[in-house]
Structures are given as C-alpha cells and as structure tokens.
Amino acid sequence: MDEATRTAFIGTEIGRTTVVVERSAVSFFAQAVLDDDPIYRDQREAEAKGFAGIPVPPTFPFVMQNWGAYGELQPAEGNGSGLAQVLGTLMAGGGLILHGEQAFTYHQPIVTGQTLTGVTVLRDIYVKESKAATMTFVVSETTWSDEAGTPMATATFNIIHRI
Amino acid sequence: MSEPWNLATLSVGSEAPVLTHTLTRTDLVRYAGASGDYNPMHHDEPKALAAKQPSVFGHGMLSMGIVATALTHFIGVGTLETFSVRFARQTWPGETLSTKIVVSAIEGGLVSLDVRLVNDAGEEKVVGQATARLDA
C-alpha cells in the first residue's frame, strides 16, 4: 500500500451499523465465552443487580454488528465497507491477517432492548519492515452510542497484515 | 454464584479465582456461531492444514472472552471501565487454558488489574490490563 493510499484512509469513517441488542444473542454469546452467570439468562437477576435489561458480556460489543442489524434500521447510503477495502488492498498481494490487539472502553452499561449505532473510524495504518516480513498495522475504532447519541462503549481493533 | 469481591476485600496482589478450561473443537464452533466469525481457520481442519497450521485454532476473541468471564466473576458485571489485551499466541484444541488475574493498583474506587490467559506450559496466550470502578 503506497503512502498516498495509506494517509487517505486515516481518520475516515469506514463503517456505520445500527443494531437492536437482542436477548437471545446475548445469552448465546455468554455461553460461548463459558459464562454461566444467570444474569445473562434471567431478567429478574439483571433487575436485582440494578440493570434495566440483561447486560452484555464485556467482549460482546466486538460482535454486536452481527446481531440485530435489521435492514430497515440501516442508513440509506449503506453501511460502508472501508475496512474490507483496506484489507482487500493488503490481501491482494497475499499474506496473513492476524488480530494483534483489542481494547474496550466502557462508558455506560449496554443492555438488551437498546438500539445502538456503531460508527467505525480508521485511526491508523503503519508499516514495520523486518528481514522476515513486512507487517502492516491497521487500527480502527468503533464507538457505539444510543438513540440519544450517548456513547456506550468504544472498541479499538488492531489488525496485522503479515507478508 | 458467589458474590463479586468489593473494595473492602481487595488489595494490591489479590488474585481472582482461576477459570480453567480444556479447549475443544466444539468450543470453537460454538464461539463461531455466537460471534458470527466464520473464518475457516477456526472450524475447517482441511483449510487450516492447507494454510500450514497444525490444526484449527481458537479465535483470539474467545481467549479474551474467557478472560472477561473470569474478570466479571471477580469484580462484578457492569464495573469495567477499560479492558485491553495483546494476542500473544494461538490457542489449540486440547490445550488447558487458565486465567491469571491480579490486582495491580487501587486508587480511590478505581481498581487496576493485570490479566493473562496461559496454557499448562505457562505460555501466554493473551496479556492485558483492565480497570474497574468499585463501590466502597
């Protein structure tokens, strides 16, 4: 990827998705990360702990765009596919994509029943060369906000392309 | 389920109960379905072998999710402010993975924790940090 292509991507919005946080998706996800806490399966447990709905496990925001993304909720201009475009450009020459790092910042509890919009911005692309490989680091950041625009959680996704 | 720890019972060096699990291919399939991540490296053995991997391997986010489960059982649901990890190594079916979570600092109500997921040989799979806001 040349310098001009690289810098043109940085700071741009590369995706936008609106989802309904669904109860069955949350309980299935909790089971998949080995969490047997009844709070993810029983509304009464969640209410007893002061939550308005069933809370989501800490890493659920990473997969949130895959559940409850109803067609009628999506922006008319499309969801954007900037990350796929960046990775497609890198993978055109072969290589391997690795998940390098992942970070979350939690602003407010996310609970089932909420409608949230995630906006993804490409934060950085940089290249490290070594004798063994060329590694391109791609950092994107998704902030999920509720219908009032209040930020709920921010997820930072660091991908490494190695060739 | 036991109640989470609170500020009065925590100090620097406090360790969370260890969550230990031997990874199976079924775990990977369940996580693929629950997350929507159908990268064939995590469920399609012939494709993983063709990519010169010894077998299918675990999603990095499954490792982080297991650490998150141990974290919330320790400090409670809804208390986390930040949680970040680096994925150090792949995980493999048959490996026994254990969480290692220790309190590294307490300032006011903000508790900092060092988190790791390791296998039986002590190899680190994920390494990271978390902060949680706890009531006095």
mmCIF file of C-alpha atoms in Angstrom:
data_model
loop_
_atom_site.group_PDB
_atom_site.id
_atom_site.type_symbol
_atom_site.label_atom_id
_atom_site.label_comp_id
_atom_site.label_asym_id
_atom_site.label_seq_id
_atom_site.Cartn_x
_atom_site.Cartn_y
_atom_site.Cartn_z
ATOM 1 C CA MET A 1 0.000 0.000 0.000
ATOM 2 C CA ASP A 2 1.536 3.315 -1.027
ATOM 3 C CA GLU A 3 1.818 6.359 1.225
ATOM 4 C CA ALA A 4 -0.922 8.354 -0.510
ATOM 5 C CA THR A 5 -3.452 5.495 -0.251
ATOM 6 C CA ARG A 6 -2.458 4.967 3.371
ATOM 7 C CA THR A 7 -2.872 8.570 4.500
ATOM 8 C CA ALA A 8 -6.111 8.994 2.513
ATOM 9 C CA PHE A 9 -7.738 6.301 4.692
ATOM 10 C CA ILE A 10 -6.615 7.654 8.105
ATOM 11 C CA GLY A 11 -9.329 9.489 10.039
ATOM 12 C CA THR A 12 -12.105 8.484 7.651
ATOM 13 C CA GLU A 13 -15.371 6.843 8.676
ATOM 14 C CA ILE A 14 -15.255 3.302 7.337
ATOM 15 C CA GLY A 15 -18.486 1.798 8.643
ATOM 16 C CA ARG A 16 -21.796 2.538 10.365
ATOM 17 C CA THR A 17 -24.282 -0.029 11.669
ATOM 18 C CA THR A 18 -27.454 0.249 13.757
ATOM 19 C CA VAL A 19 -28.427 -2.769 15.858
ATOM 20 C CA VAL A 20 -31.034 -3.845 18.383
ATOM 21 C CA VAL A 21 -29.279 -5.589 21.297
ATOM 22 C CA GLU A 22 -31.091 -8.925 21.346
ATOM 23 C CA ARG A 23 -31.585 -11.134 24.345
ATOM 24 C CA SER A 24 -31.071 -14.499 22.634
ATOM 25 C CA ALA A 25 -27.834 -13.300 21.034
ATOM 26 C CA VAL A 26 -26.517 -12.144 24.420
ATOM 27 C CA SER A 27 -27.336 -15.396 26.244
ATOM 28 C CA PHE A 28 -25.850 -17.500 23.414
ATOM 29 C CA PHE A 29 -22.695 -15.358 23.441
ATOM 30 C CA ALA A 30 -22.331 -15.665 27.241
ATOM 31 C CA GLN A 31 -22.491 -19.451 26.900
ATOM 32 C CA ALA A 32 -19.804 -19.348 24.188
ATOM 33 C CA VAL A 33 -17.382 -17.485 26.482
ATOM 34 C CA LEU A 34 -18.052 -20.038 29.270
ATOM 35 C CA ASP A 35 -20.058 -17.623 31.413
ATOM 36 C CA ASP A 36 -22.709 -19.412 33.489
ATOM 37 C CA ASP A 37 -23.823 -16.263 35.371
ATOM 38 C CA PRO A 38 -27.666 -16.378 35.413
ATOM 39 C CA ILE A 39 -27.705 -12.593 34.886
ATOM 40 C CA TYR A 40 -27.334 -13.323 31.114
ATOM 41 C CA ARG A 41 -30.378 -15.634 31.071
ATOM 42 C CA ASP A 42 -32.863 -14.296 33.602
ATOM 43 C CA GLN A 43 -34.322 -10.789 33.518
ATOM 44 C CA ARG A 44 -35.027 -10.979 37.268
ATOM 45 C CA GLU A 45 -31.330 -11.499 38.021
ATOM 46 C CA ALA A 46 -30.432 -8.439 35.932
ATOM 47 C CA GLU A 47 -33.100 -6.274 37.584
ATOM 48 C CA ALA A 48 -31.955 -7.395 41.040
ATOM 49 C CA LYS A 49 -28.486 -6.039 40.139
ATOM 50 C CA GLY A 50 -29.964 -2.711 39.010
ATOM 51 C CA PHE A 51 -29.904 -3.196 35.214
ATOM 52 C CA ALA A 52 -32.870 -2.116 33.056
ATOM 53 C CA GLY A 53 -32.316 -5.091 30.754
ATOM 54 C CA ILE A 54 -29.921 -8.014 30.525
ATOM 55 C CA PRO A 55 -26.364 -6.623 30.412
ATOM 56 C CA VAL A 56 -23.916 -7.771 27.722
ATOM 57 C CA PRO A 57 -20.617 -9.578 28.436
ATOM 58 C CA PRO A 58 -17.555 -7.270 28.162
ATOM 59 C CA THR A 59 -16.411 -8.503 24.729
ATOM 60 C CA PHE A 60 -19.909 -8.582 23.187
ATOM 61 C CA PRO A 61 -19.502 -5.098 21.601
ATOM 62 C CA PHE A 62 -16.901 -6.667 19.273
ATOM 63 C CA VAL A 63 -19.569 -8.869 17.650
ATOM 64 C CA MET A 64 -22.559 -6.556 18.088
ATOM 65 C CA GLN A 65 -22.835 -5.632 14.412
ATOM 66 C CA ASN A 66 -23.523 -9.301 13.596
ATOM 67 C CA TRP A 67 -26.780 -9.429 15.584
ATOM 68 C CA GLY A 68 -29.979 -7.410 15.323
ATOM 69 C CA ALA A 69 -28.741 -5.296 12.393
ATOM 70 C CA TYR A 70 -32.249 -5.031 10.914
ATOM 71 C CA GLY A 71 -32.311 -3.836 7.326
ATOM 72 C CA GLU A 72 -34.839 -1.091 7.987
ATOM 73 C CA LEU A 73 -32.547 0.453 10.635
ATOM 74 C CA GLN A 74 -29.556 0.887 8.341
ATOM 75 C CA PRO A 75 -28.550 4.218 6.784
ATOM 76 C CA ALA A 76 -29.847 4.743 3.250
ATOM 77 C CA GLU A 77 -26.332 5.458 1.993
ATOM 78 C CA GLY A 78 -25.155 1.988 3.072
ATOM 79 C CA ASN A 79 -23.066 0.688 5.940
ATOM 80 C CA GLY A 80 -19.698 1.349 4.379
ATOM 81 C CA SER A 81 -17.078 -1.302 3.850
ATOM 82 C CA GLY A 82 -13.890 0.702 4.352
ATOM 83 C CA LEU A 83 -12.155 -1.892 6.491
ATOM 84 C CA ALA A 84 -12.879 -4.615 3.928
ATOM 85 C CA GLN A 85 -11.499 -2.251 1.282
ATOM 86 C CA VAL A 86 -8.276 -1.650 3.245
ATOM 87 C CA LEU A 87 -7.810 -5.362 3.995
ATOM 88 C CA GLY A 88 -8.693 -6.276 0.414
ATOM 89 C CA THR A 89 -5.970 -3.917 -0.845
ATOM 90 C CA LEU A 90 -3.460 -5.554 1.507
ATOM 91 C CA MET A 91 -4.549 -9.151 0.802
ATOM 92 C CA ALA A 92 -4.428 -8.613 -2.982
ATOM 93 C CA GLY A 93 -0.730 -9.454 -2.686
ATOM 94 C CA GLY A 94 -1.302 -12.453 -0.401
ATOM 95 C CA GLY A 95 -0.234 -12.741 3.219
ATOM 96 C CA LEU A 96 -1.974 -13.418 6.502
ATOM 97 C CA ILE A 97 -4.283 -11.289 8.644
ATOM 98 C CA LEU A 98 -3.824 -11.520 12.430
ATOM 99 C CA HIS A 99 -5.724 -9.935 15.303
ATOM 100 C CA GLY A 100 -2.935 -8.156 17.181
ATOM 101 C CA GLU A 101 -4.645 -6.286 19.978
ATOM 102 C CA GLN A 102 -8.124 -5.425 21.191
ATOM 103 C CA ALA A 103 -9.275 -2.766 23.632
ATOM 104 C CA PHE A 104 -12.612 -1.642 25.058
ATOM 105 C CA THR A 105 -13.617 1.479 26.946
ATOM 106 C CA TYR A 106 -16.987 1.228 28.692
ATOM 107 C CA HIS A 107 -18.960 4.454 29.098
ATOM 108 C CA GLN A 108 -22.447 3.193 30.105
ATOM 109 C CA PRO A 109 -23.867 -0.323 30.584
ATOM 110 C CA ILE A 110 -25.252 -1.835 27.358
ATOM 111 C CA VAL A 111 -28.424 -3.856 27.975
ATOM 112 C CA THR A 112 -30.830 -5.859 25.827
ATOM 113 C CA GLY A 113 -33.574 -3.886 24.129
ATOM 114 C CA GLN A 114 -31.393 -0.881 23.352
ATOM 115 C CA THR A 115 -30.976 0.365 19.783
ATOM 116 C CA LEU A 116 -27.338 1.358 19.257
ATOM 117 C CA THR A 117 -25.388 2.797 16.349
ATOM 118 C CA GLY A 118 -21.729 1.929 15.877
ATOM 119 C CA VAL A 119 -19.530 4.304 13.886
ATOM 120 C CA THR A 120 -16.116 2.983 12.841
ATOM 121 C CA VAL A 121 -13.215 5.320 12.096
ATOM 122 C CA LEU A 122 -9.857 4.236 10.718
ATOM 123 C CA ARG A 123 -7.364 5.555 13.288
ATOM 124 C CA ASP A 124 -4.027 4.491 11.840
ATOM 125 C CA ILE A 125 -2.186 2.425 9.257
ATOM 126 C CA TYR A 126 1.567 1.958 9.602
ATOM 127 C CA VAL A 127 4.163 -0.431 8.273
ATOM 128 C CA LYS A 128 7.057 -2.189 10.020
ATOM 129 C CA GLU A 129 9.676 -3.892 7.876
ATOM 130 C CA SER A 130 11.923 -6.695 9.075
ATOM 131 C CA LYS A 131 14.085 -9.261 7.297
ATOM 132 C CA ALA A 132 11.379 -11.889 7.859
ATOM 133 C CA ALA A 133 8.284 -9.966 6.868
ATOM 134 C CA THR A 134 6.504 -6.743 6.061
ATOM 135 C CA MET A 135 3.887 -6.052 8.700
ATOM 136 C CA THR A 136 1.105 -3.529 8.121
ATOM 137 C CA PHE A 137 -0.801 -2.471 11.233
ATOM 138 C CA VAL A 138 -4.396 -1.279 10.800
ATOM 139 C CA VAL A 139 -6.128 0.349 13.789
ATOM 140 C CA SER A 140 -9.866 1.003 13.680
ATOM 141 C CA GLU A 141 -12.111 2.328 16.421
ATOM 142 C CA THR A 142 -15.868 1.771 16.753
ATOM 143 C CA THR A 143 -17.964 3.857 19.130
ATOM 144 C CA TRP A 144 -21.447 2.562 19.969
ATOM 145 C CA SER A 145 -23.985 5.216 21.006
ATOM 146 C CA ASP A 146 -27.654 5.029 21.977
ATOM 147 C CA GLU A 147 -30.505 6.792 20.193
ATOM 148 C CA ALA A 148 -29.870 9.997 22.189
ATOM 149 C CA GLY A 149 -26.255 9.936 20.972
ATOM 150 C CA THR A 150 -24.817 8.994 24.381
ATOM 151 C CA PRO A 151 -21.628 6.901 23.922
ATOM 152 C CA MET A 152 -21.963 3.441 25.490
ATOM 153 C CA ALA A 153 -18.717 1.659 24.534
ATOM 154 C CA THR A 154 -15.679 2.141 22.311
ATOM 155 C CA ALA A 155 -13.871 -0.828 20.751
ATOM 156 C CA THR A 156 -10.364 -0.498 19.280
ATOM 157 C CA PHE A 157 -9.379 -3.226 16.818
ATOM 158 C CA ASN A 158 -5.707 -3.695 15.824
ATOM 159 C CA ILE A 159 -5.121 -5.940 12.838
ATOM 160 C CA ILE A 160 -1.744 -7.014 11.482
ATOM 161 C CA HIS A 161 -1.218 -7.985 7.846
ATOM 162 C CA ARG A 162 1.970 -10.032 7.522
ATOM 163 C CA ILE A 163 3.601 -10.906 4.205
ATOM 164 C CA MET B 1 -22.780 -17.994 42.111
ATOM 165 C CA SER B 2 -20.661 -16.259 44.743
ATOM 166 C CA GLU B 3 -20.922 -12.508 45.121
ATOM 167 C CA PRO B 4 -18.179 -10.444 43.477
ATOM 168 C CA TRP B 5 -15.351 -9.072 45.574
ATOM 169 C CA ASN B 6 -15.619 -5.477 46.747
ATOM 170 C CA LEU B 7 -13.184 -2.705 47.611
ATOM 171 C CA ALA B 8 -13.025 -3.698 51.282
ATOM 172 C CA THR B 9 -11.889 -7.233 50.437
ATOM 173 C CA LEU B 10 -9.393 -6.319 47.676
ATOM 174 C CA SER B 11 -5.772 -5.240 47.979
ATOM 175 C CA VAL B 12 -2.804 -4.996 45.620
ATOM 176 C CA GLY B 13 -1.811 -8.562 44.855
ATOM 177 C CA SER B 14 -5.317 -10.011 45.306
ATOM 178 C CA GLU B 15 -5.924 -12.765 42.772
ATOM 179 C CA ALA B 16 -9.184 -13.665 41.056
ATOM 180 C CA PRO B 17 -10.421 -17.255 41.226
ATOM 181 C CA VAL B 18 -8.791 -19.094 38.301
ATOM 182 C CA LEU B 19 -11.056 -20.174 35.427
ATOM 183 C CA THR B 20 -9.570 -23.293 33.803
ATOM 184 C CA HIS B 21 -10.865 -24.917 30.633
ATOM 185 C CA THR B 22 -9.589 -27.513 28.170
ATOM 186 C CA LEU B 23 -10.367 -26.196 24.707
ATOM 187 C CA THR B 24 -12.406 -28.378 22.312
ATOM 188 C CA ARG B 25 -13.333 -28.001 18.665
ATOM 189 C CA THR B 26 -16.941 -27.719 19.824
ATOM 190 C CA ASP B 27 -15.951 -24.598 21.823
ATOM 191 C CA LEU B 28 -14.607 -23.071 18.611
ATOM 192 C CA VAL B 29 -17.757 -23.922 16.639
ATOM 193 C CA ARG B 30 -19.966 -22.504 19.404
ATOM 194 C CA TYR B 31 -17.919 -19.284 19.518
ATOM 195 C CA ALA B 32 -18.014 -19.021 15.708
ATOM 196 C CA GLY B 33 -21.803 -19.206 15.786
ATOM 197 C CA ALA B 34 -22.227 -16.865 18.752
ATOM 198 C CA SER B 35 -19.832 -14.262 17.368
ATOM 199 C CA GLY B 36 -20.573 -14.540 13.646
ATOM 200 C CA ASP B 37 -16.853 -15.090 12.935
ATOM 201 C CA TYR B 38 -16.717 -17.874 10.330
ATOM 202 C CA ASN B 39 -13.022 -17.603 9.479
ATOM 203 C CA PRO B 40 -12.392 -21.246 8.367
ATOM 204 C CA MET B 41 -9.110 -21.340 10.324
ATOM 205 C CA HIS B 42 -11.297 -21.804 13.428
ATOM 206 C CA HIS B 43 -13.505 -24.717 12.273
ATOM 207 C CA ASP B 44 -12.348 -26.180 8.922
ATOM 208 C CA GLU B 45 -9.451 -28.571 9.588
ATOM 209 C CA PRO B 46 -8.552 -29.246 5.899
ATOM 210 C CA LYS B 47 -8.315 -25.497 5.244
ATOM 211 C CA ALA B 48 -6.244 -24.949 8.404
ATOM 212 C CA LEU B 49 -3.837 -27.745 7.355
ATOM 213 C CA ALA B 50 -3.636 -26.280 3.838
ATOM 214 C CA ALA B 51 -2.614 -22.977 5.471
ATOM 215 C CA LYS B 52 0.253 -24.875 7.189
ATOM 216 C CA GLN B 53 -1.398 -24.793 10.618
ATOM 217 C CA PRO B 54 -1.195 -27.983 12.770
ATOM 218 C CA SER B 55 -4.998 -27.883 13.278
ATOM 219 C CA VAL B 56 -7.833 -25.418 13.624
ATOM 220 C CA PHE B 57 -7.097 -22.827 16.298
ATOM 221 C CA GLY B 58 -9.114 -20.667 18.664
ATOM 222 C CA HIS B 59 -10.447 -17.195 17.973
ATOM 223 C CA GLY B 60 -8.382 -14.553 19.763
ATOM 224 C CA MET B 61 -11.664 -13.048 20.897
ATOM 225 C CA LEU B 62 -12.659 -16.372 22.500
ATOM 226 C CA SER B 63 -9.491 -16.117 24.624
ATOM 227 C CA MET B 64 -10.332 -12.513 25.530
ATOM 228 C CA GLY B 65 -13.926 -13.548 26.252
ATOM 229 C CA ILE B 66 -12.805 -16.274 28.671
ATOM 230 C CA VAL B 67 -10.634 -13.719 30.497
ATOM 231 C CA ALA B 68 -13.646 -11.358 30.581
ATOM 232 C CA THR B 69 -15.759 -14.096 32.181
ATOM 233 C CA ALA B 70 -13.197 -14.599 34.959
ATOM 234 C CA LEU B 71 -12.916 -10.806 35.365
ATOM 235 C CA THR B 72 -16.646 -10.162 35.788
ATOM 236 C CA HIS B 73 -16.989 -13.098 38.193
ATOM 237 C CA PHE B 74 -14.281 -11.357 40.259
ATOM 238 C CA ILE B 75 -15.217 -7.672 40.132
ATOM 239 C CA GLY B 76 -18.892 -7.864 39.100
ATOM 240 C CA VAL B 77 -20.934 -7.222 35.956
ATOM 241 C CA GLY B 78 -21.006 -3.594 34.822
ATOM 242 C CA THR B 79 -17.964 -2.376 36.784
ATOM 243 C CA LEU B 80 -15.336 -2.463 33.997
ATOM 244 C CA GLU B 81 -14.124 0.889 32.658
ATOM 245 C CA THR B 82 -11.374 -0.383 30.335
ATOM 246 C CA PHE B 83 -10.174 -3.790 29.145
ATOM 247 C CA SER B 84 -7.369 -4.313 26.636
ATOM 248 C CA VAL B 85 -5.250 -7.261 25.549
ATOM 249 C CA ARG B 86 -2.491 -8.252 23.154
ATOM 250 C CA PHE B 87 -2.878 -11.630 21.463
ATOM 251 C CA ALA B 88 0.484 -13.310 22.095
ATOM 252 C CA ARG B 89 -0.085 -16.864 20.816
ATOM 253 C CA GLN B 90 -2.697 -19.009 19.126
ATOM 254 C CA THR B 91 -4.756 -21.467 21.203
ATOM 255 C CA TRP B 92 -5.170 -25.094 20.148
ATOM 256 C CA PRO B 93 -7.835 -27.764 20.769
ATOM 257 C CA GLY B 94 -6.711 -29.985 23.652
ATOM 258 C CA GLU B 95 -4.853 -27.205 25.446
ATOM 259 C CA THR B 96 -5.833 -26.462 29.023
ATOM 260 C CA LEU B 97 -6.128 -22.714 29.462
ATOM 261 C CA SER B 98 -6.183 -20.842 32.761
ATOM 262 C CA THR B 99 -6.921 -17.228 33.610
ATOM 263 C CA LYS B 100 -4.450 -15.295 35.787
ATOM 264 C CA ILE B 101 -5.885 -12.067 37.123
ATOM 265 C CA VAL B 102 -4.202 -9.982 39.822
ATOM 266 C CA VAL B 103 -4.928 -6.547 41.288
ATOM 267 C CA SER B 104 -2.037 -4.230 40.367
ATOM 268 C CA ALA B 105 -3.238 -0.924 41.867
ATOM 269 C CA ILE B 106 -6.139 0.608 43.766
ATOM 270 C CA GLU B 107 -6.685 4.374 43.630
ATOM 271 C CA GLY B 108 -9.907 5.603 45.167
ATOM 272 C CA GLY B 109 -12.585 3.328 43.755
ATOM 273 C CA LEU B 110 -10.606 2.506 40.624
ATOM 274 C CA VAL B 111 -9.045 -0.965 40.639
ATOM 275 C CA SER B 112 -6.364 -1.854 38.065
ATOM 276 C CA LEU B 113 -5.798 -5.485 37.146
ATOM 277 C CA ASP B 114 -3.177 -7.383 35.163
ATOM 278 C CA VAL B 115 -4.800 -10.167 33.160
ATOM 279 C CA ARG B 116 -3.406 -13.180 31.325
ATOM 280 C CA LEU B 117 -4.550 -16.428 29.764
ATOM 281 C CA VAL B 118 -1.893 -19.164 29.897
ATOM 282 C CA ASN B 119 -1.635 -22.844 28.993
ATOM 283 C CA ASP B 120 -0.286 -25.666 31.184
ATOM 284 C CA ALA B 121 3.264 -24.951 29.976
ATOM 285 C CA GLY B 122 2.925 -21.363 31.190
ATOM 286 C CA GLU B 123 2.863 -19.939 27.656
ATOM 287 C CA GLU B 124 0.942 -16.673 27.500
ATOM 288 C CA LYS B 125 -1.963 -16.571 25.044
ATOM 289 C CA VAL B 126 -3.296 -13.133 25.870
ATOM 290 C CA VAL B 127 -1.756 -10.461 28.077
ATOM 291 C CA GLY B 128 -3.503 -7.280 29.103
ATOM 292 C CA GLN B 129 -4.927 -4.869 31.621
ATOM 293 C CA ALA B 130 -8.318 -3.883 32.963
ATOM 294 C CA THR B 131 -9.682 -1.167 35.209
ATOM 295 C CA ALA B 132 -12.909 -1.384 37.206
ATOM 296 C CA ARG B 133 -14.857 1.143 39.268
ATOM 297 C CA LEU B 134 -15.989 -0.447 42.523
ATOM 298 C CA ASP B 135 -18.210 0.891 45.291
ATOM 299 C CA ALA B 136 -16.689 1.283 48.731
#
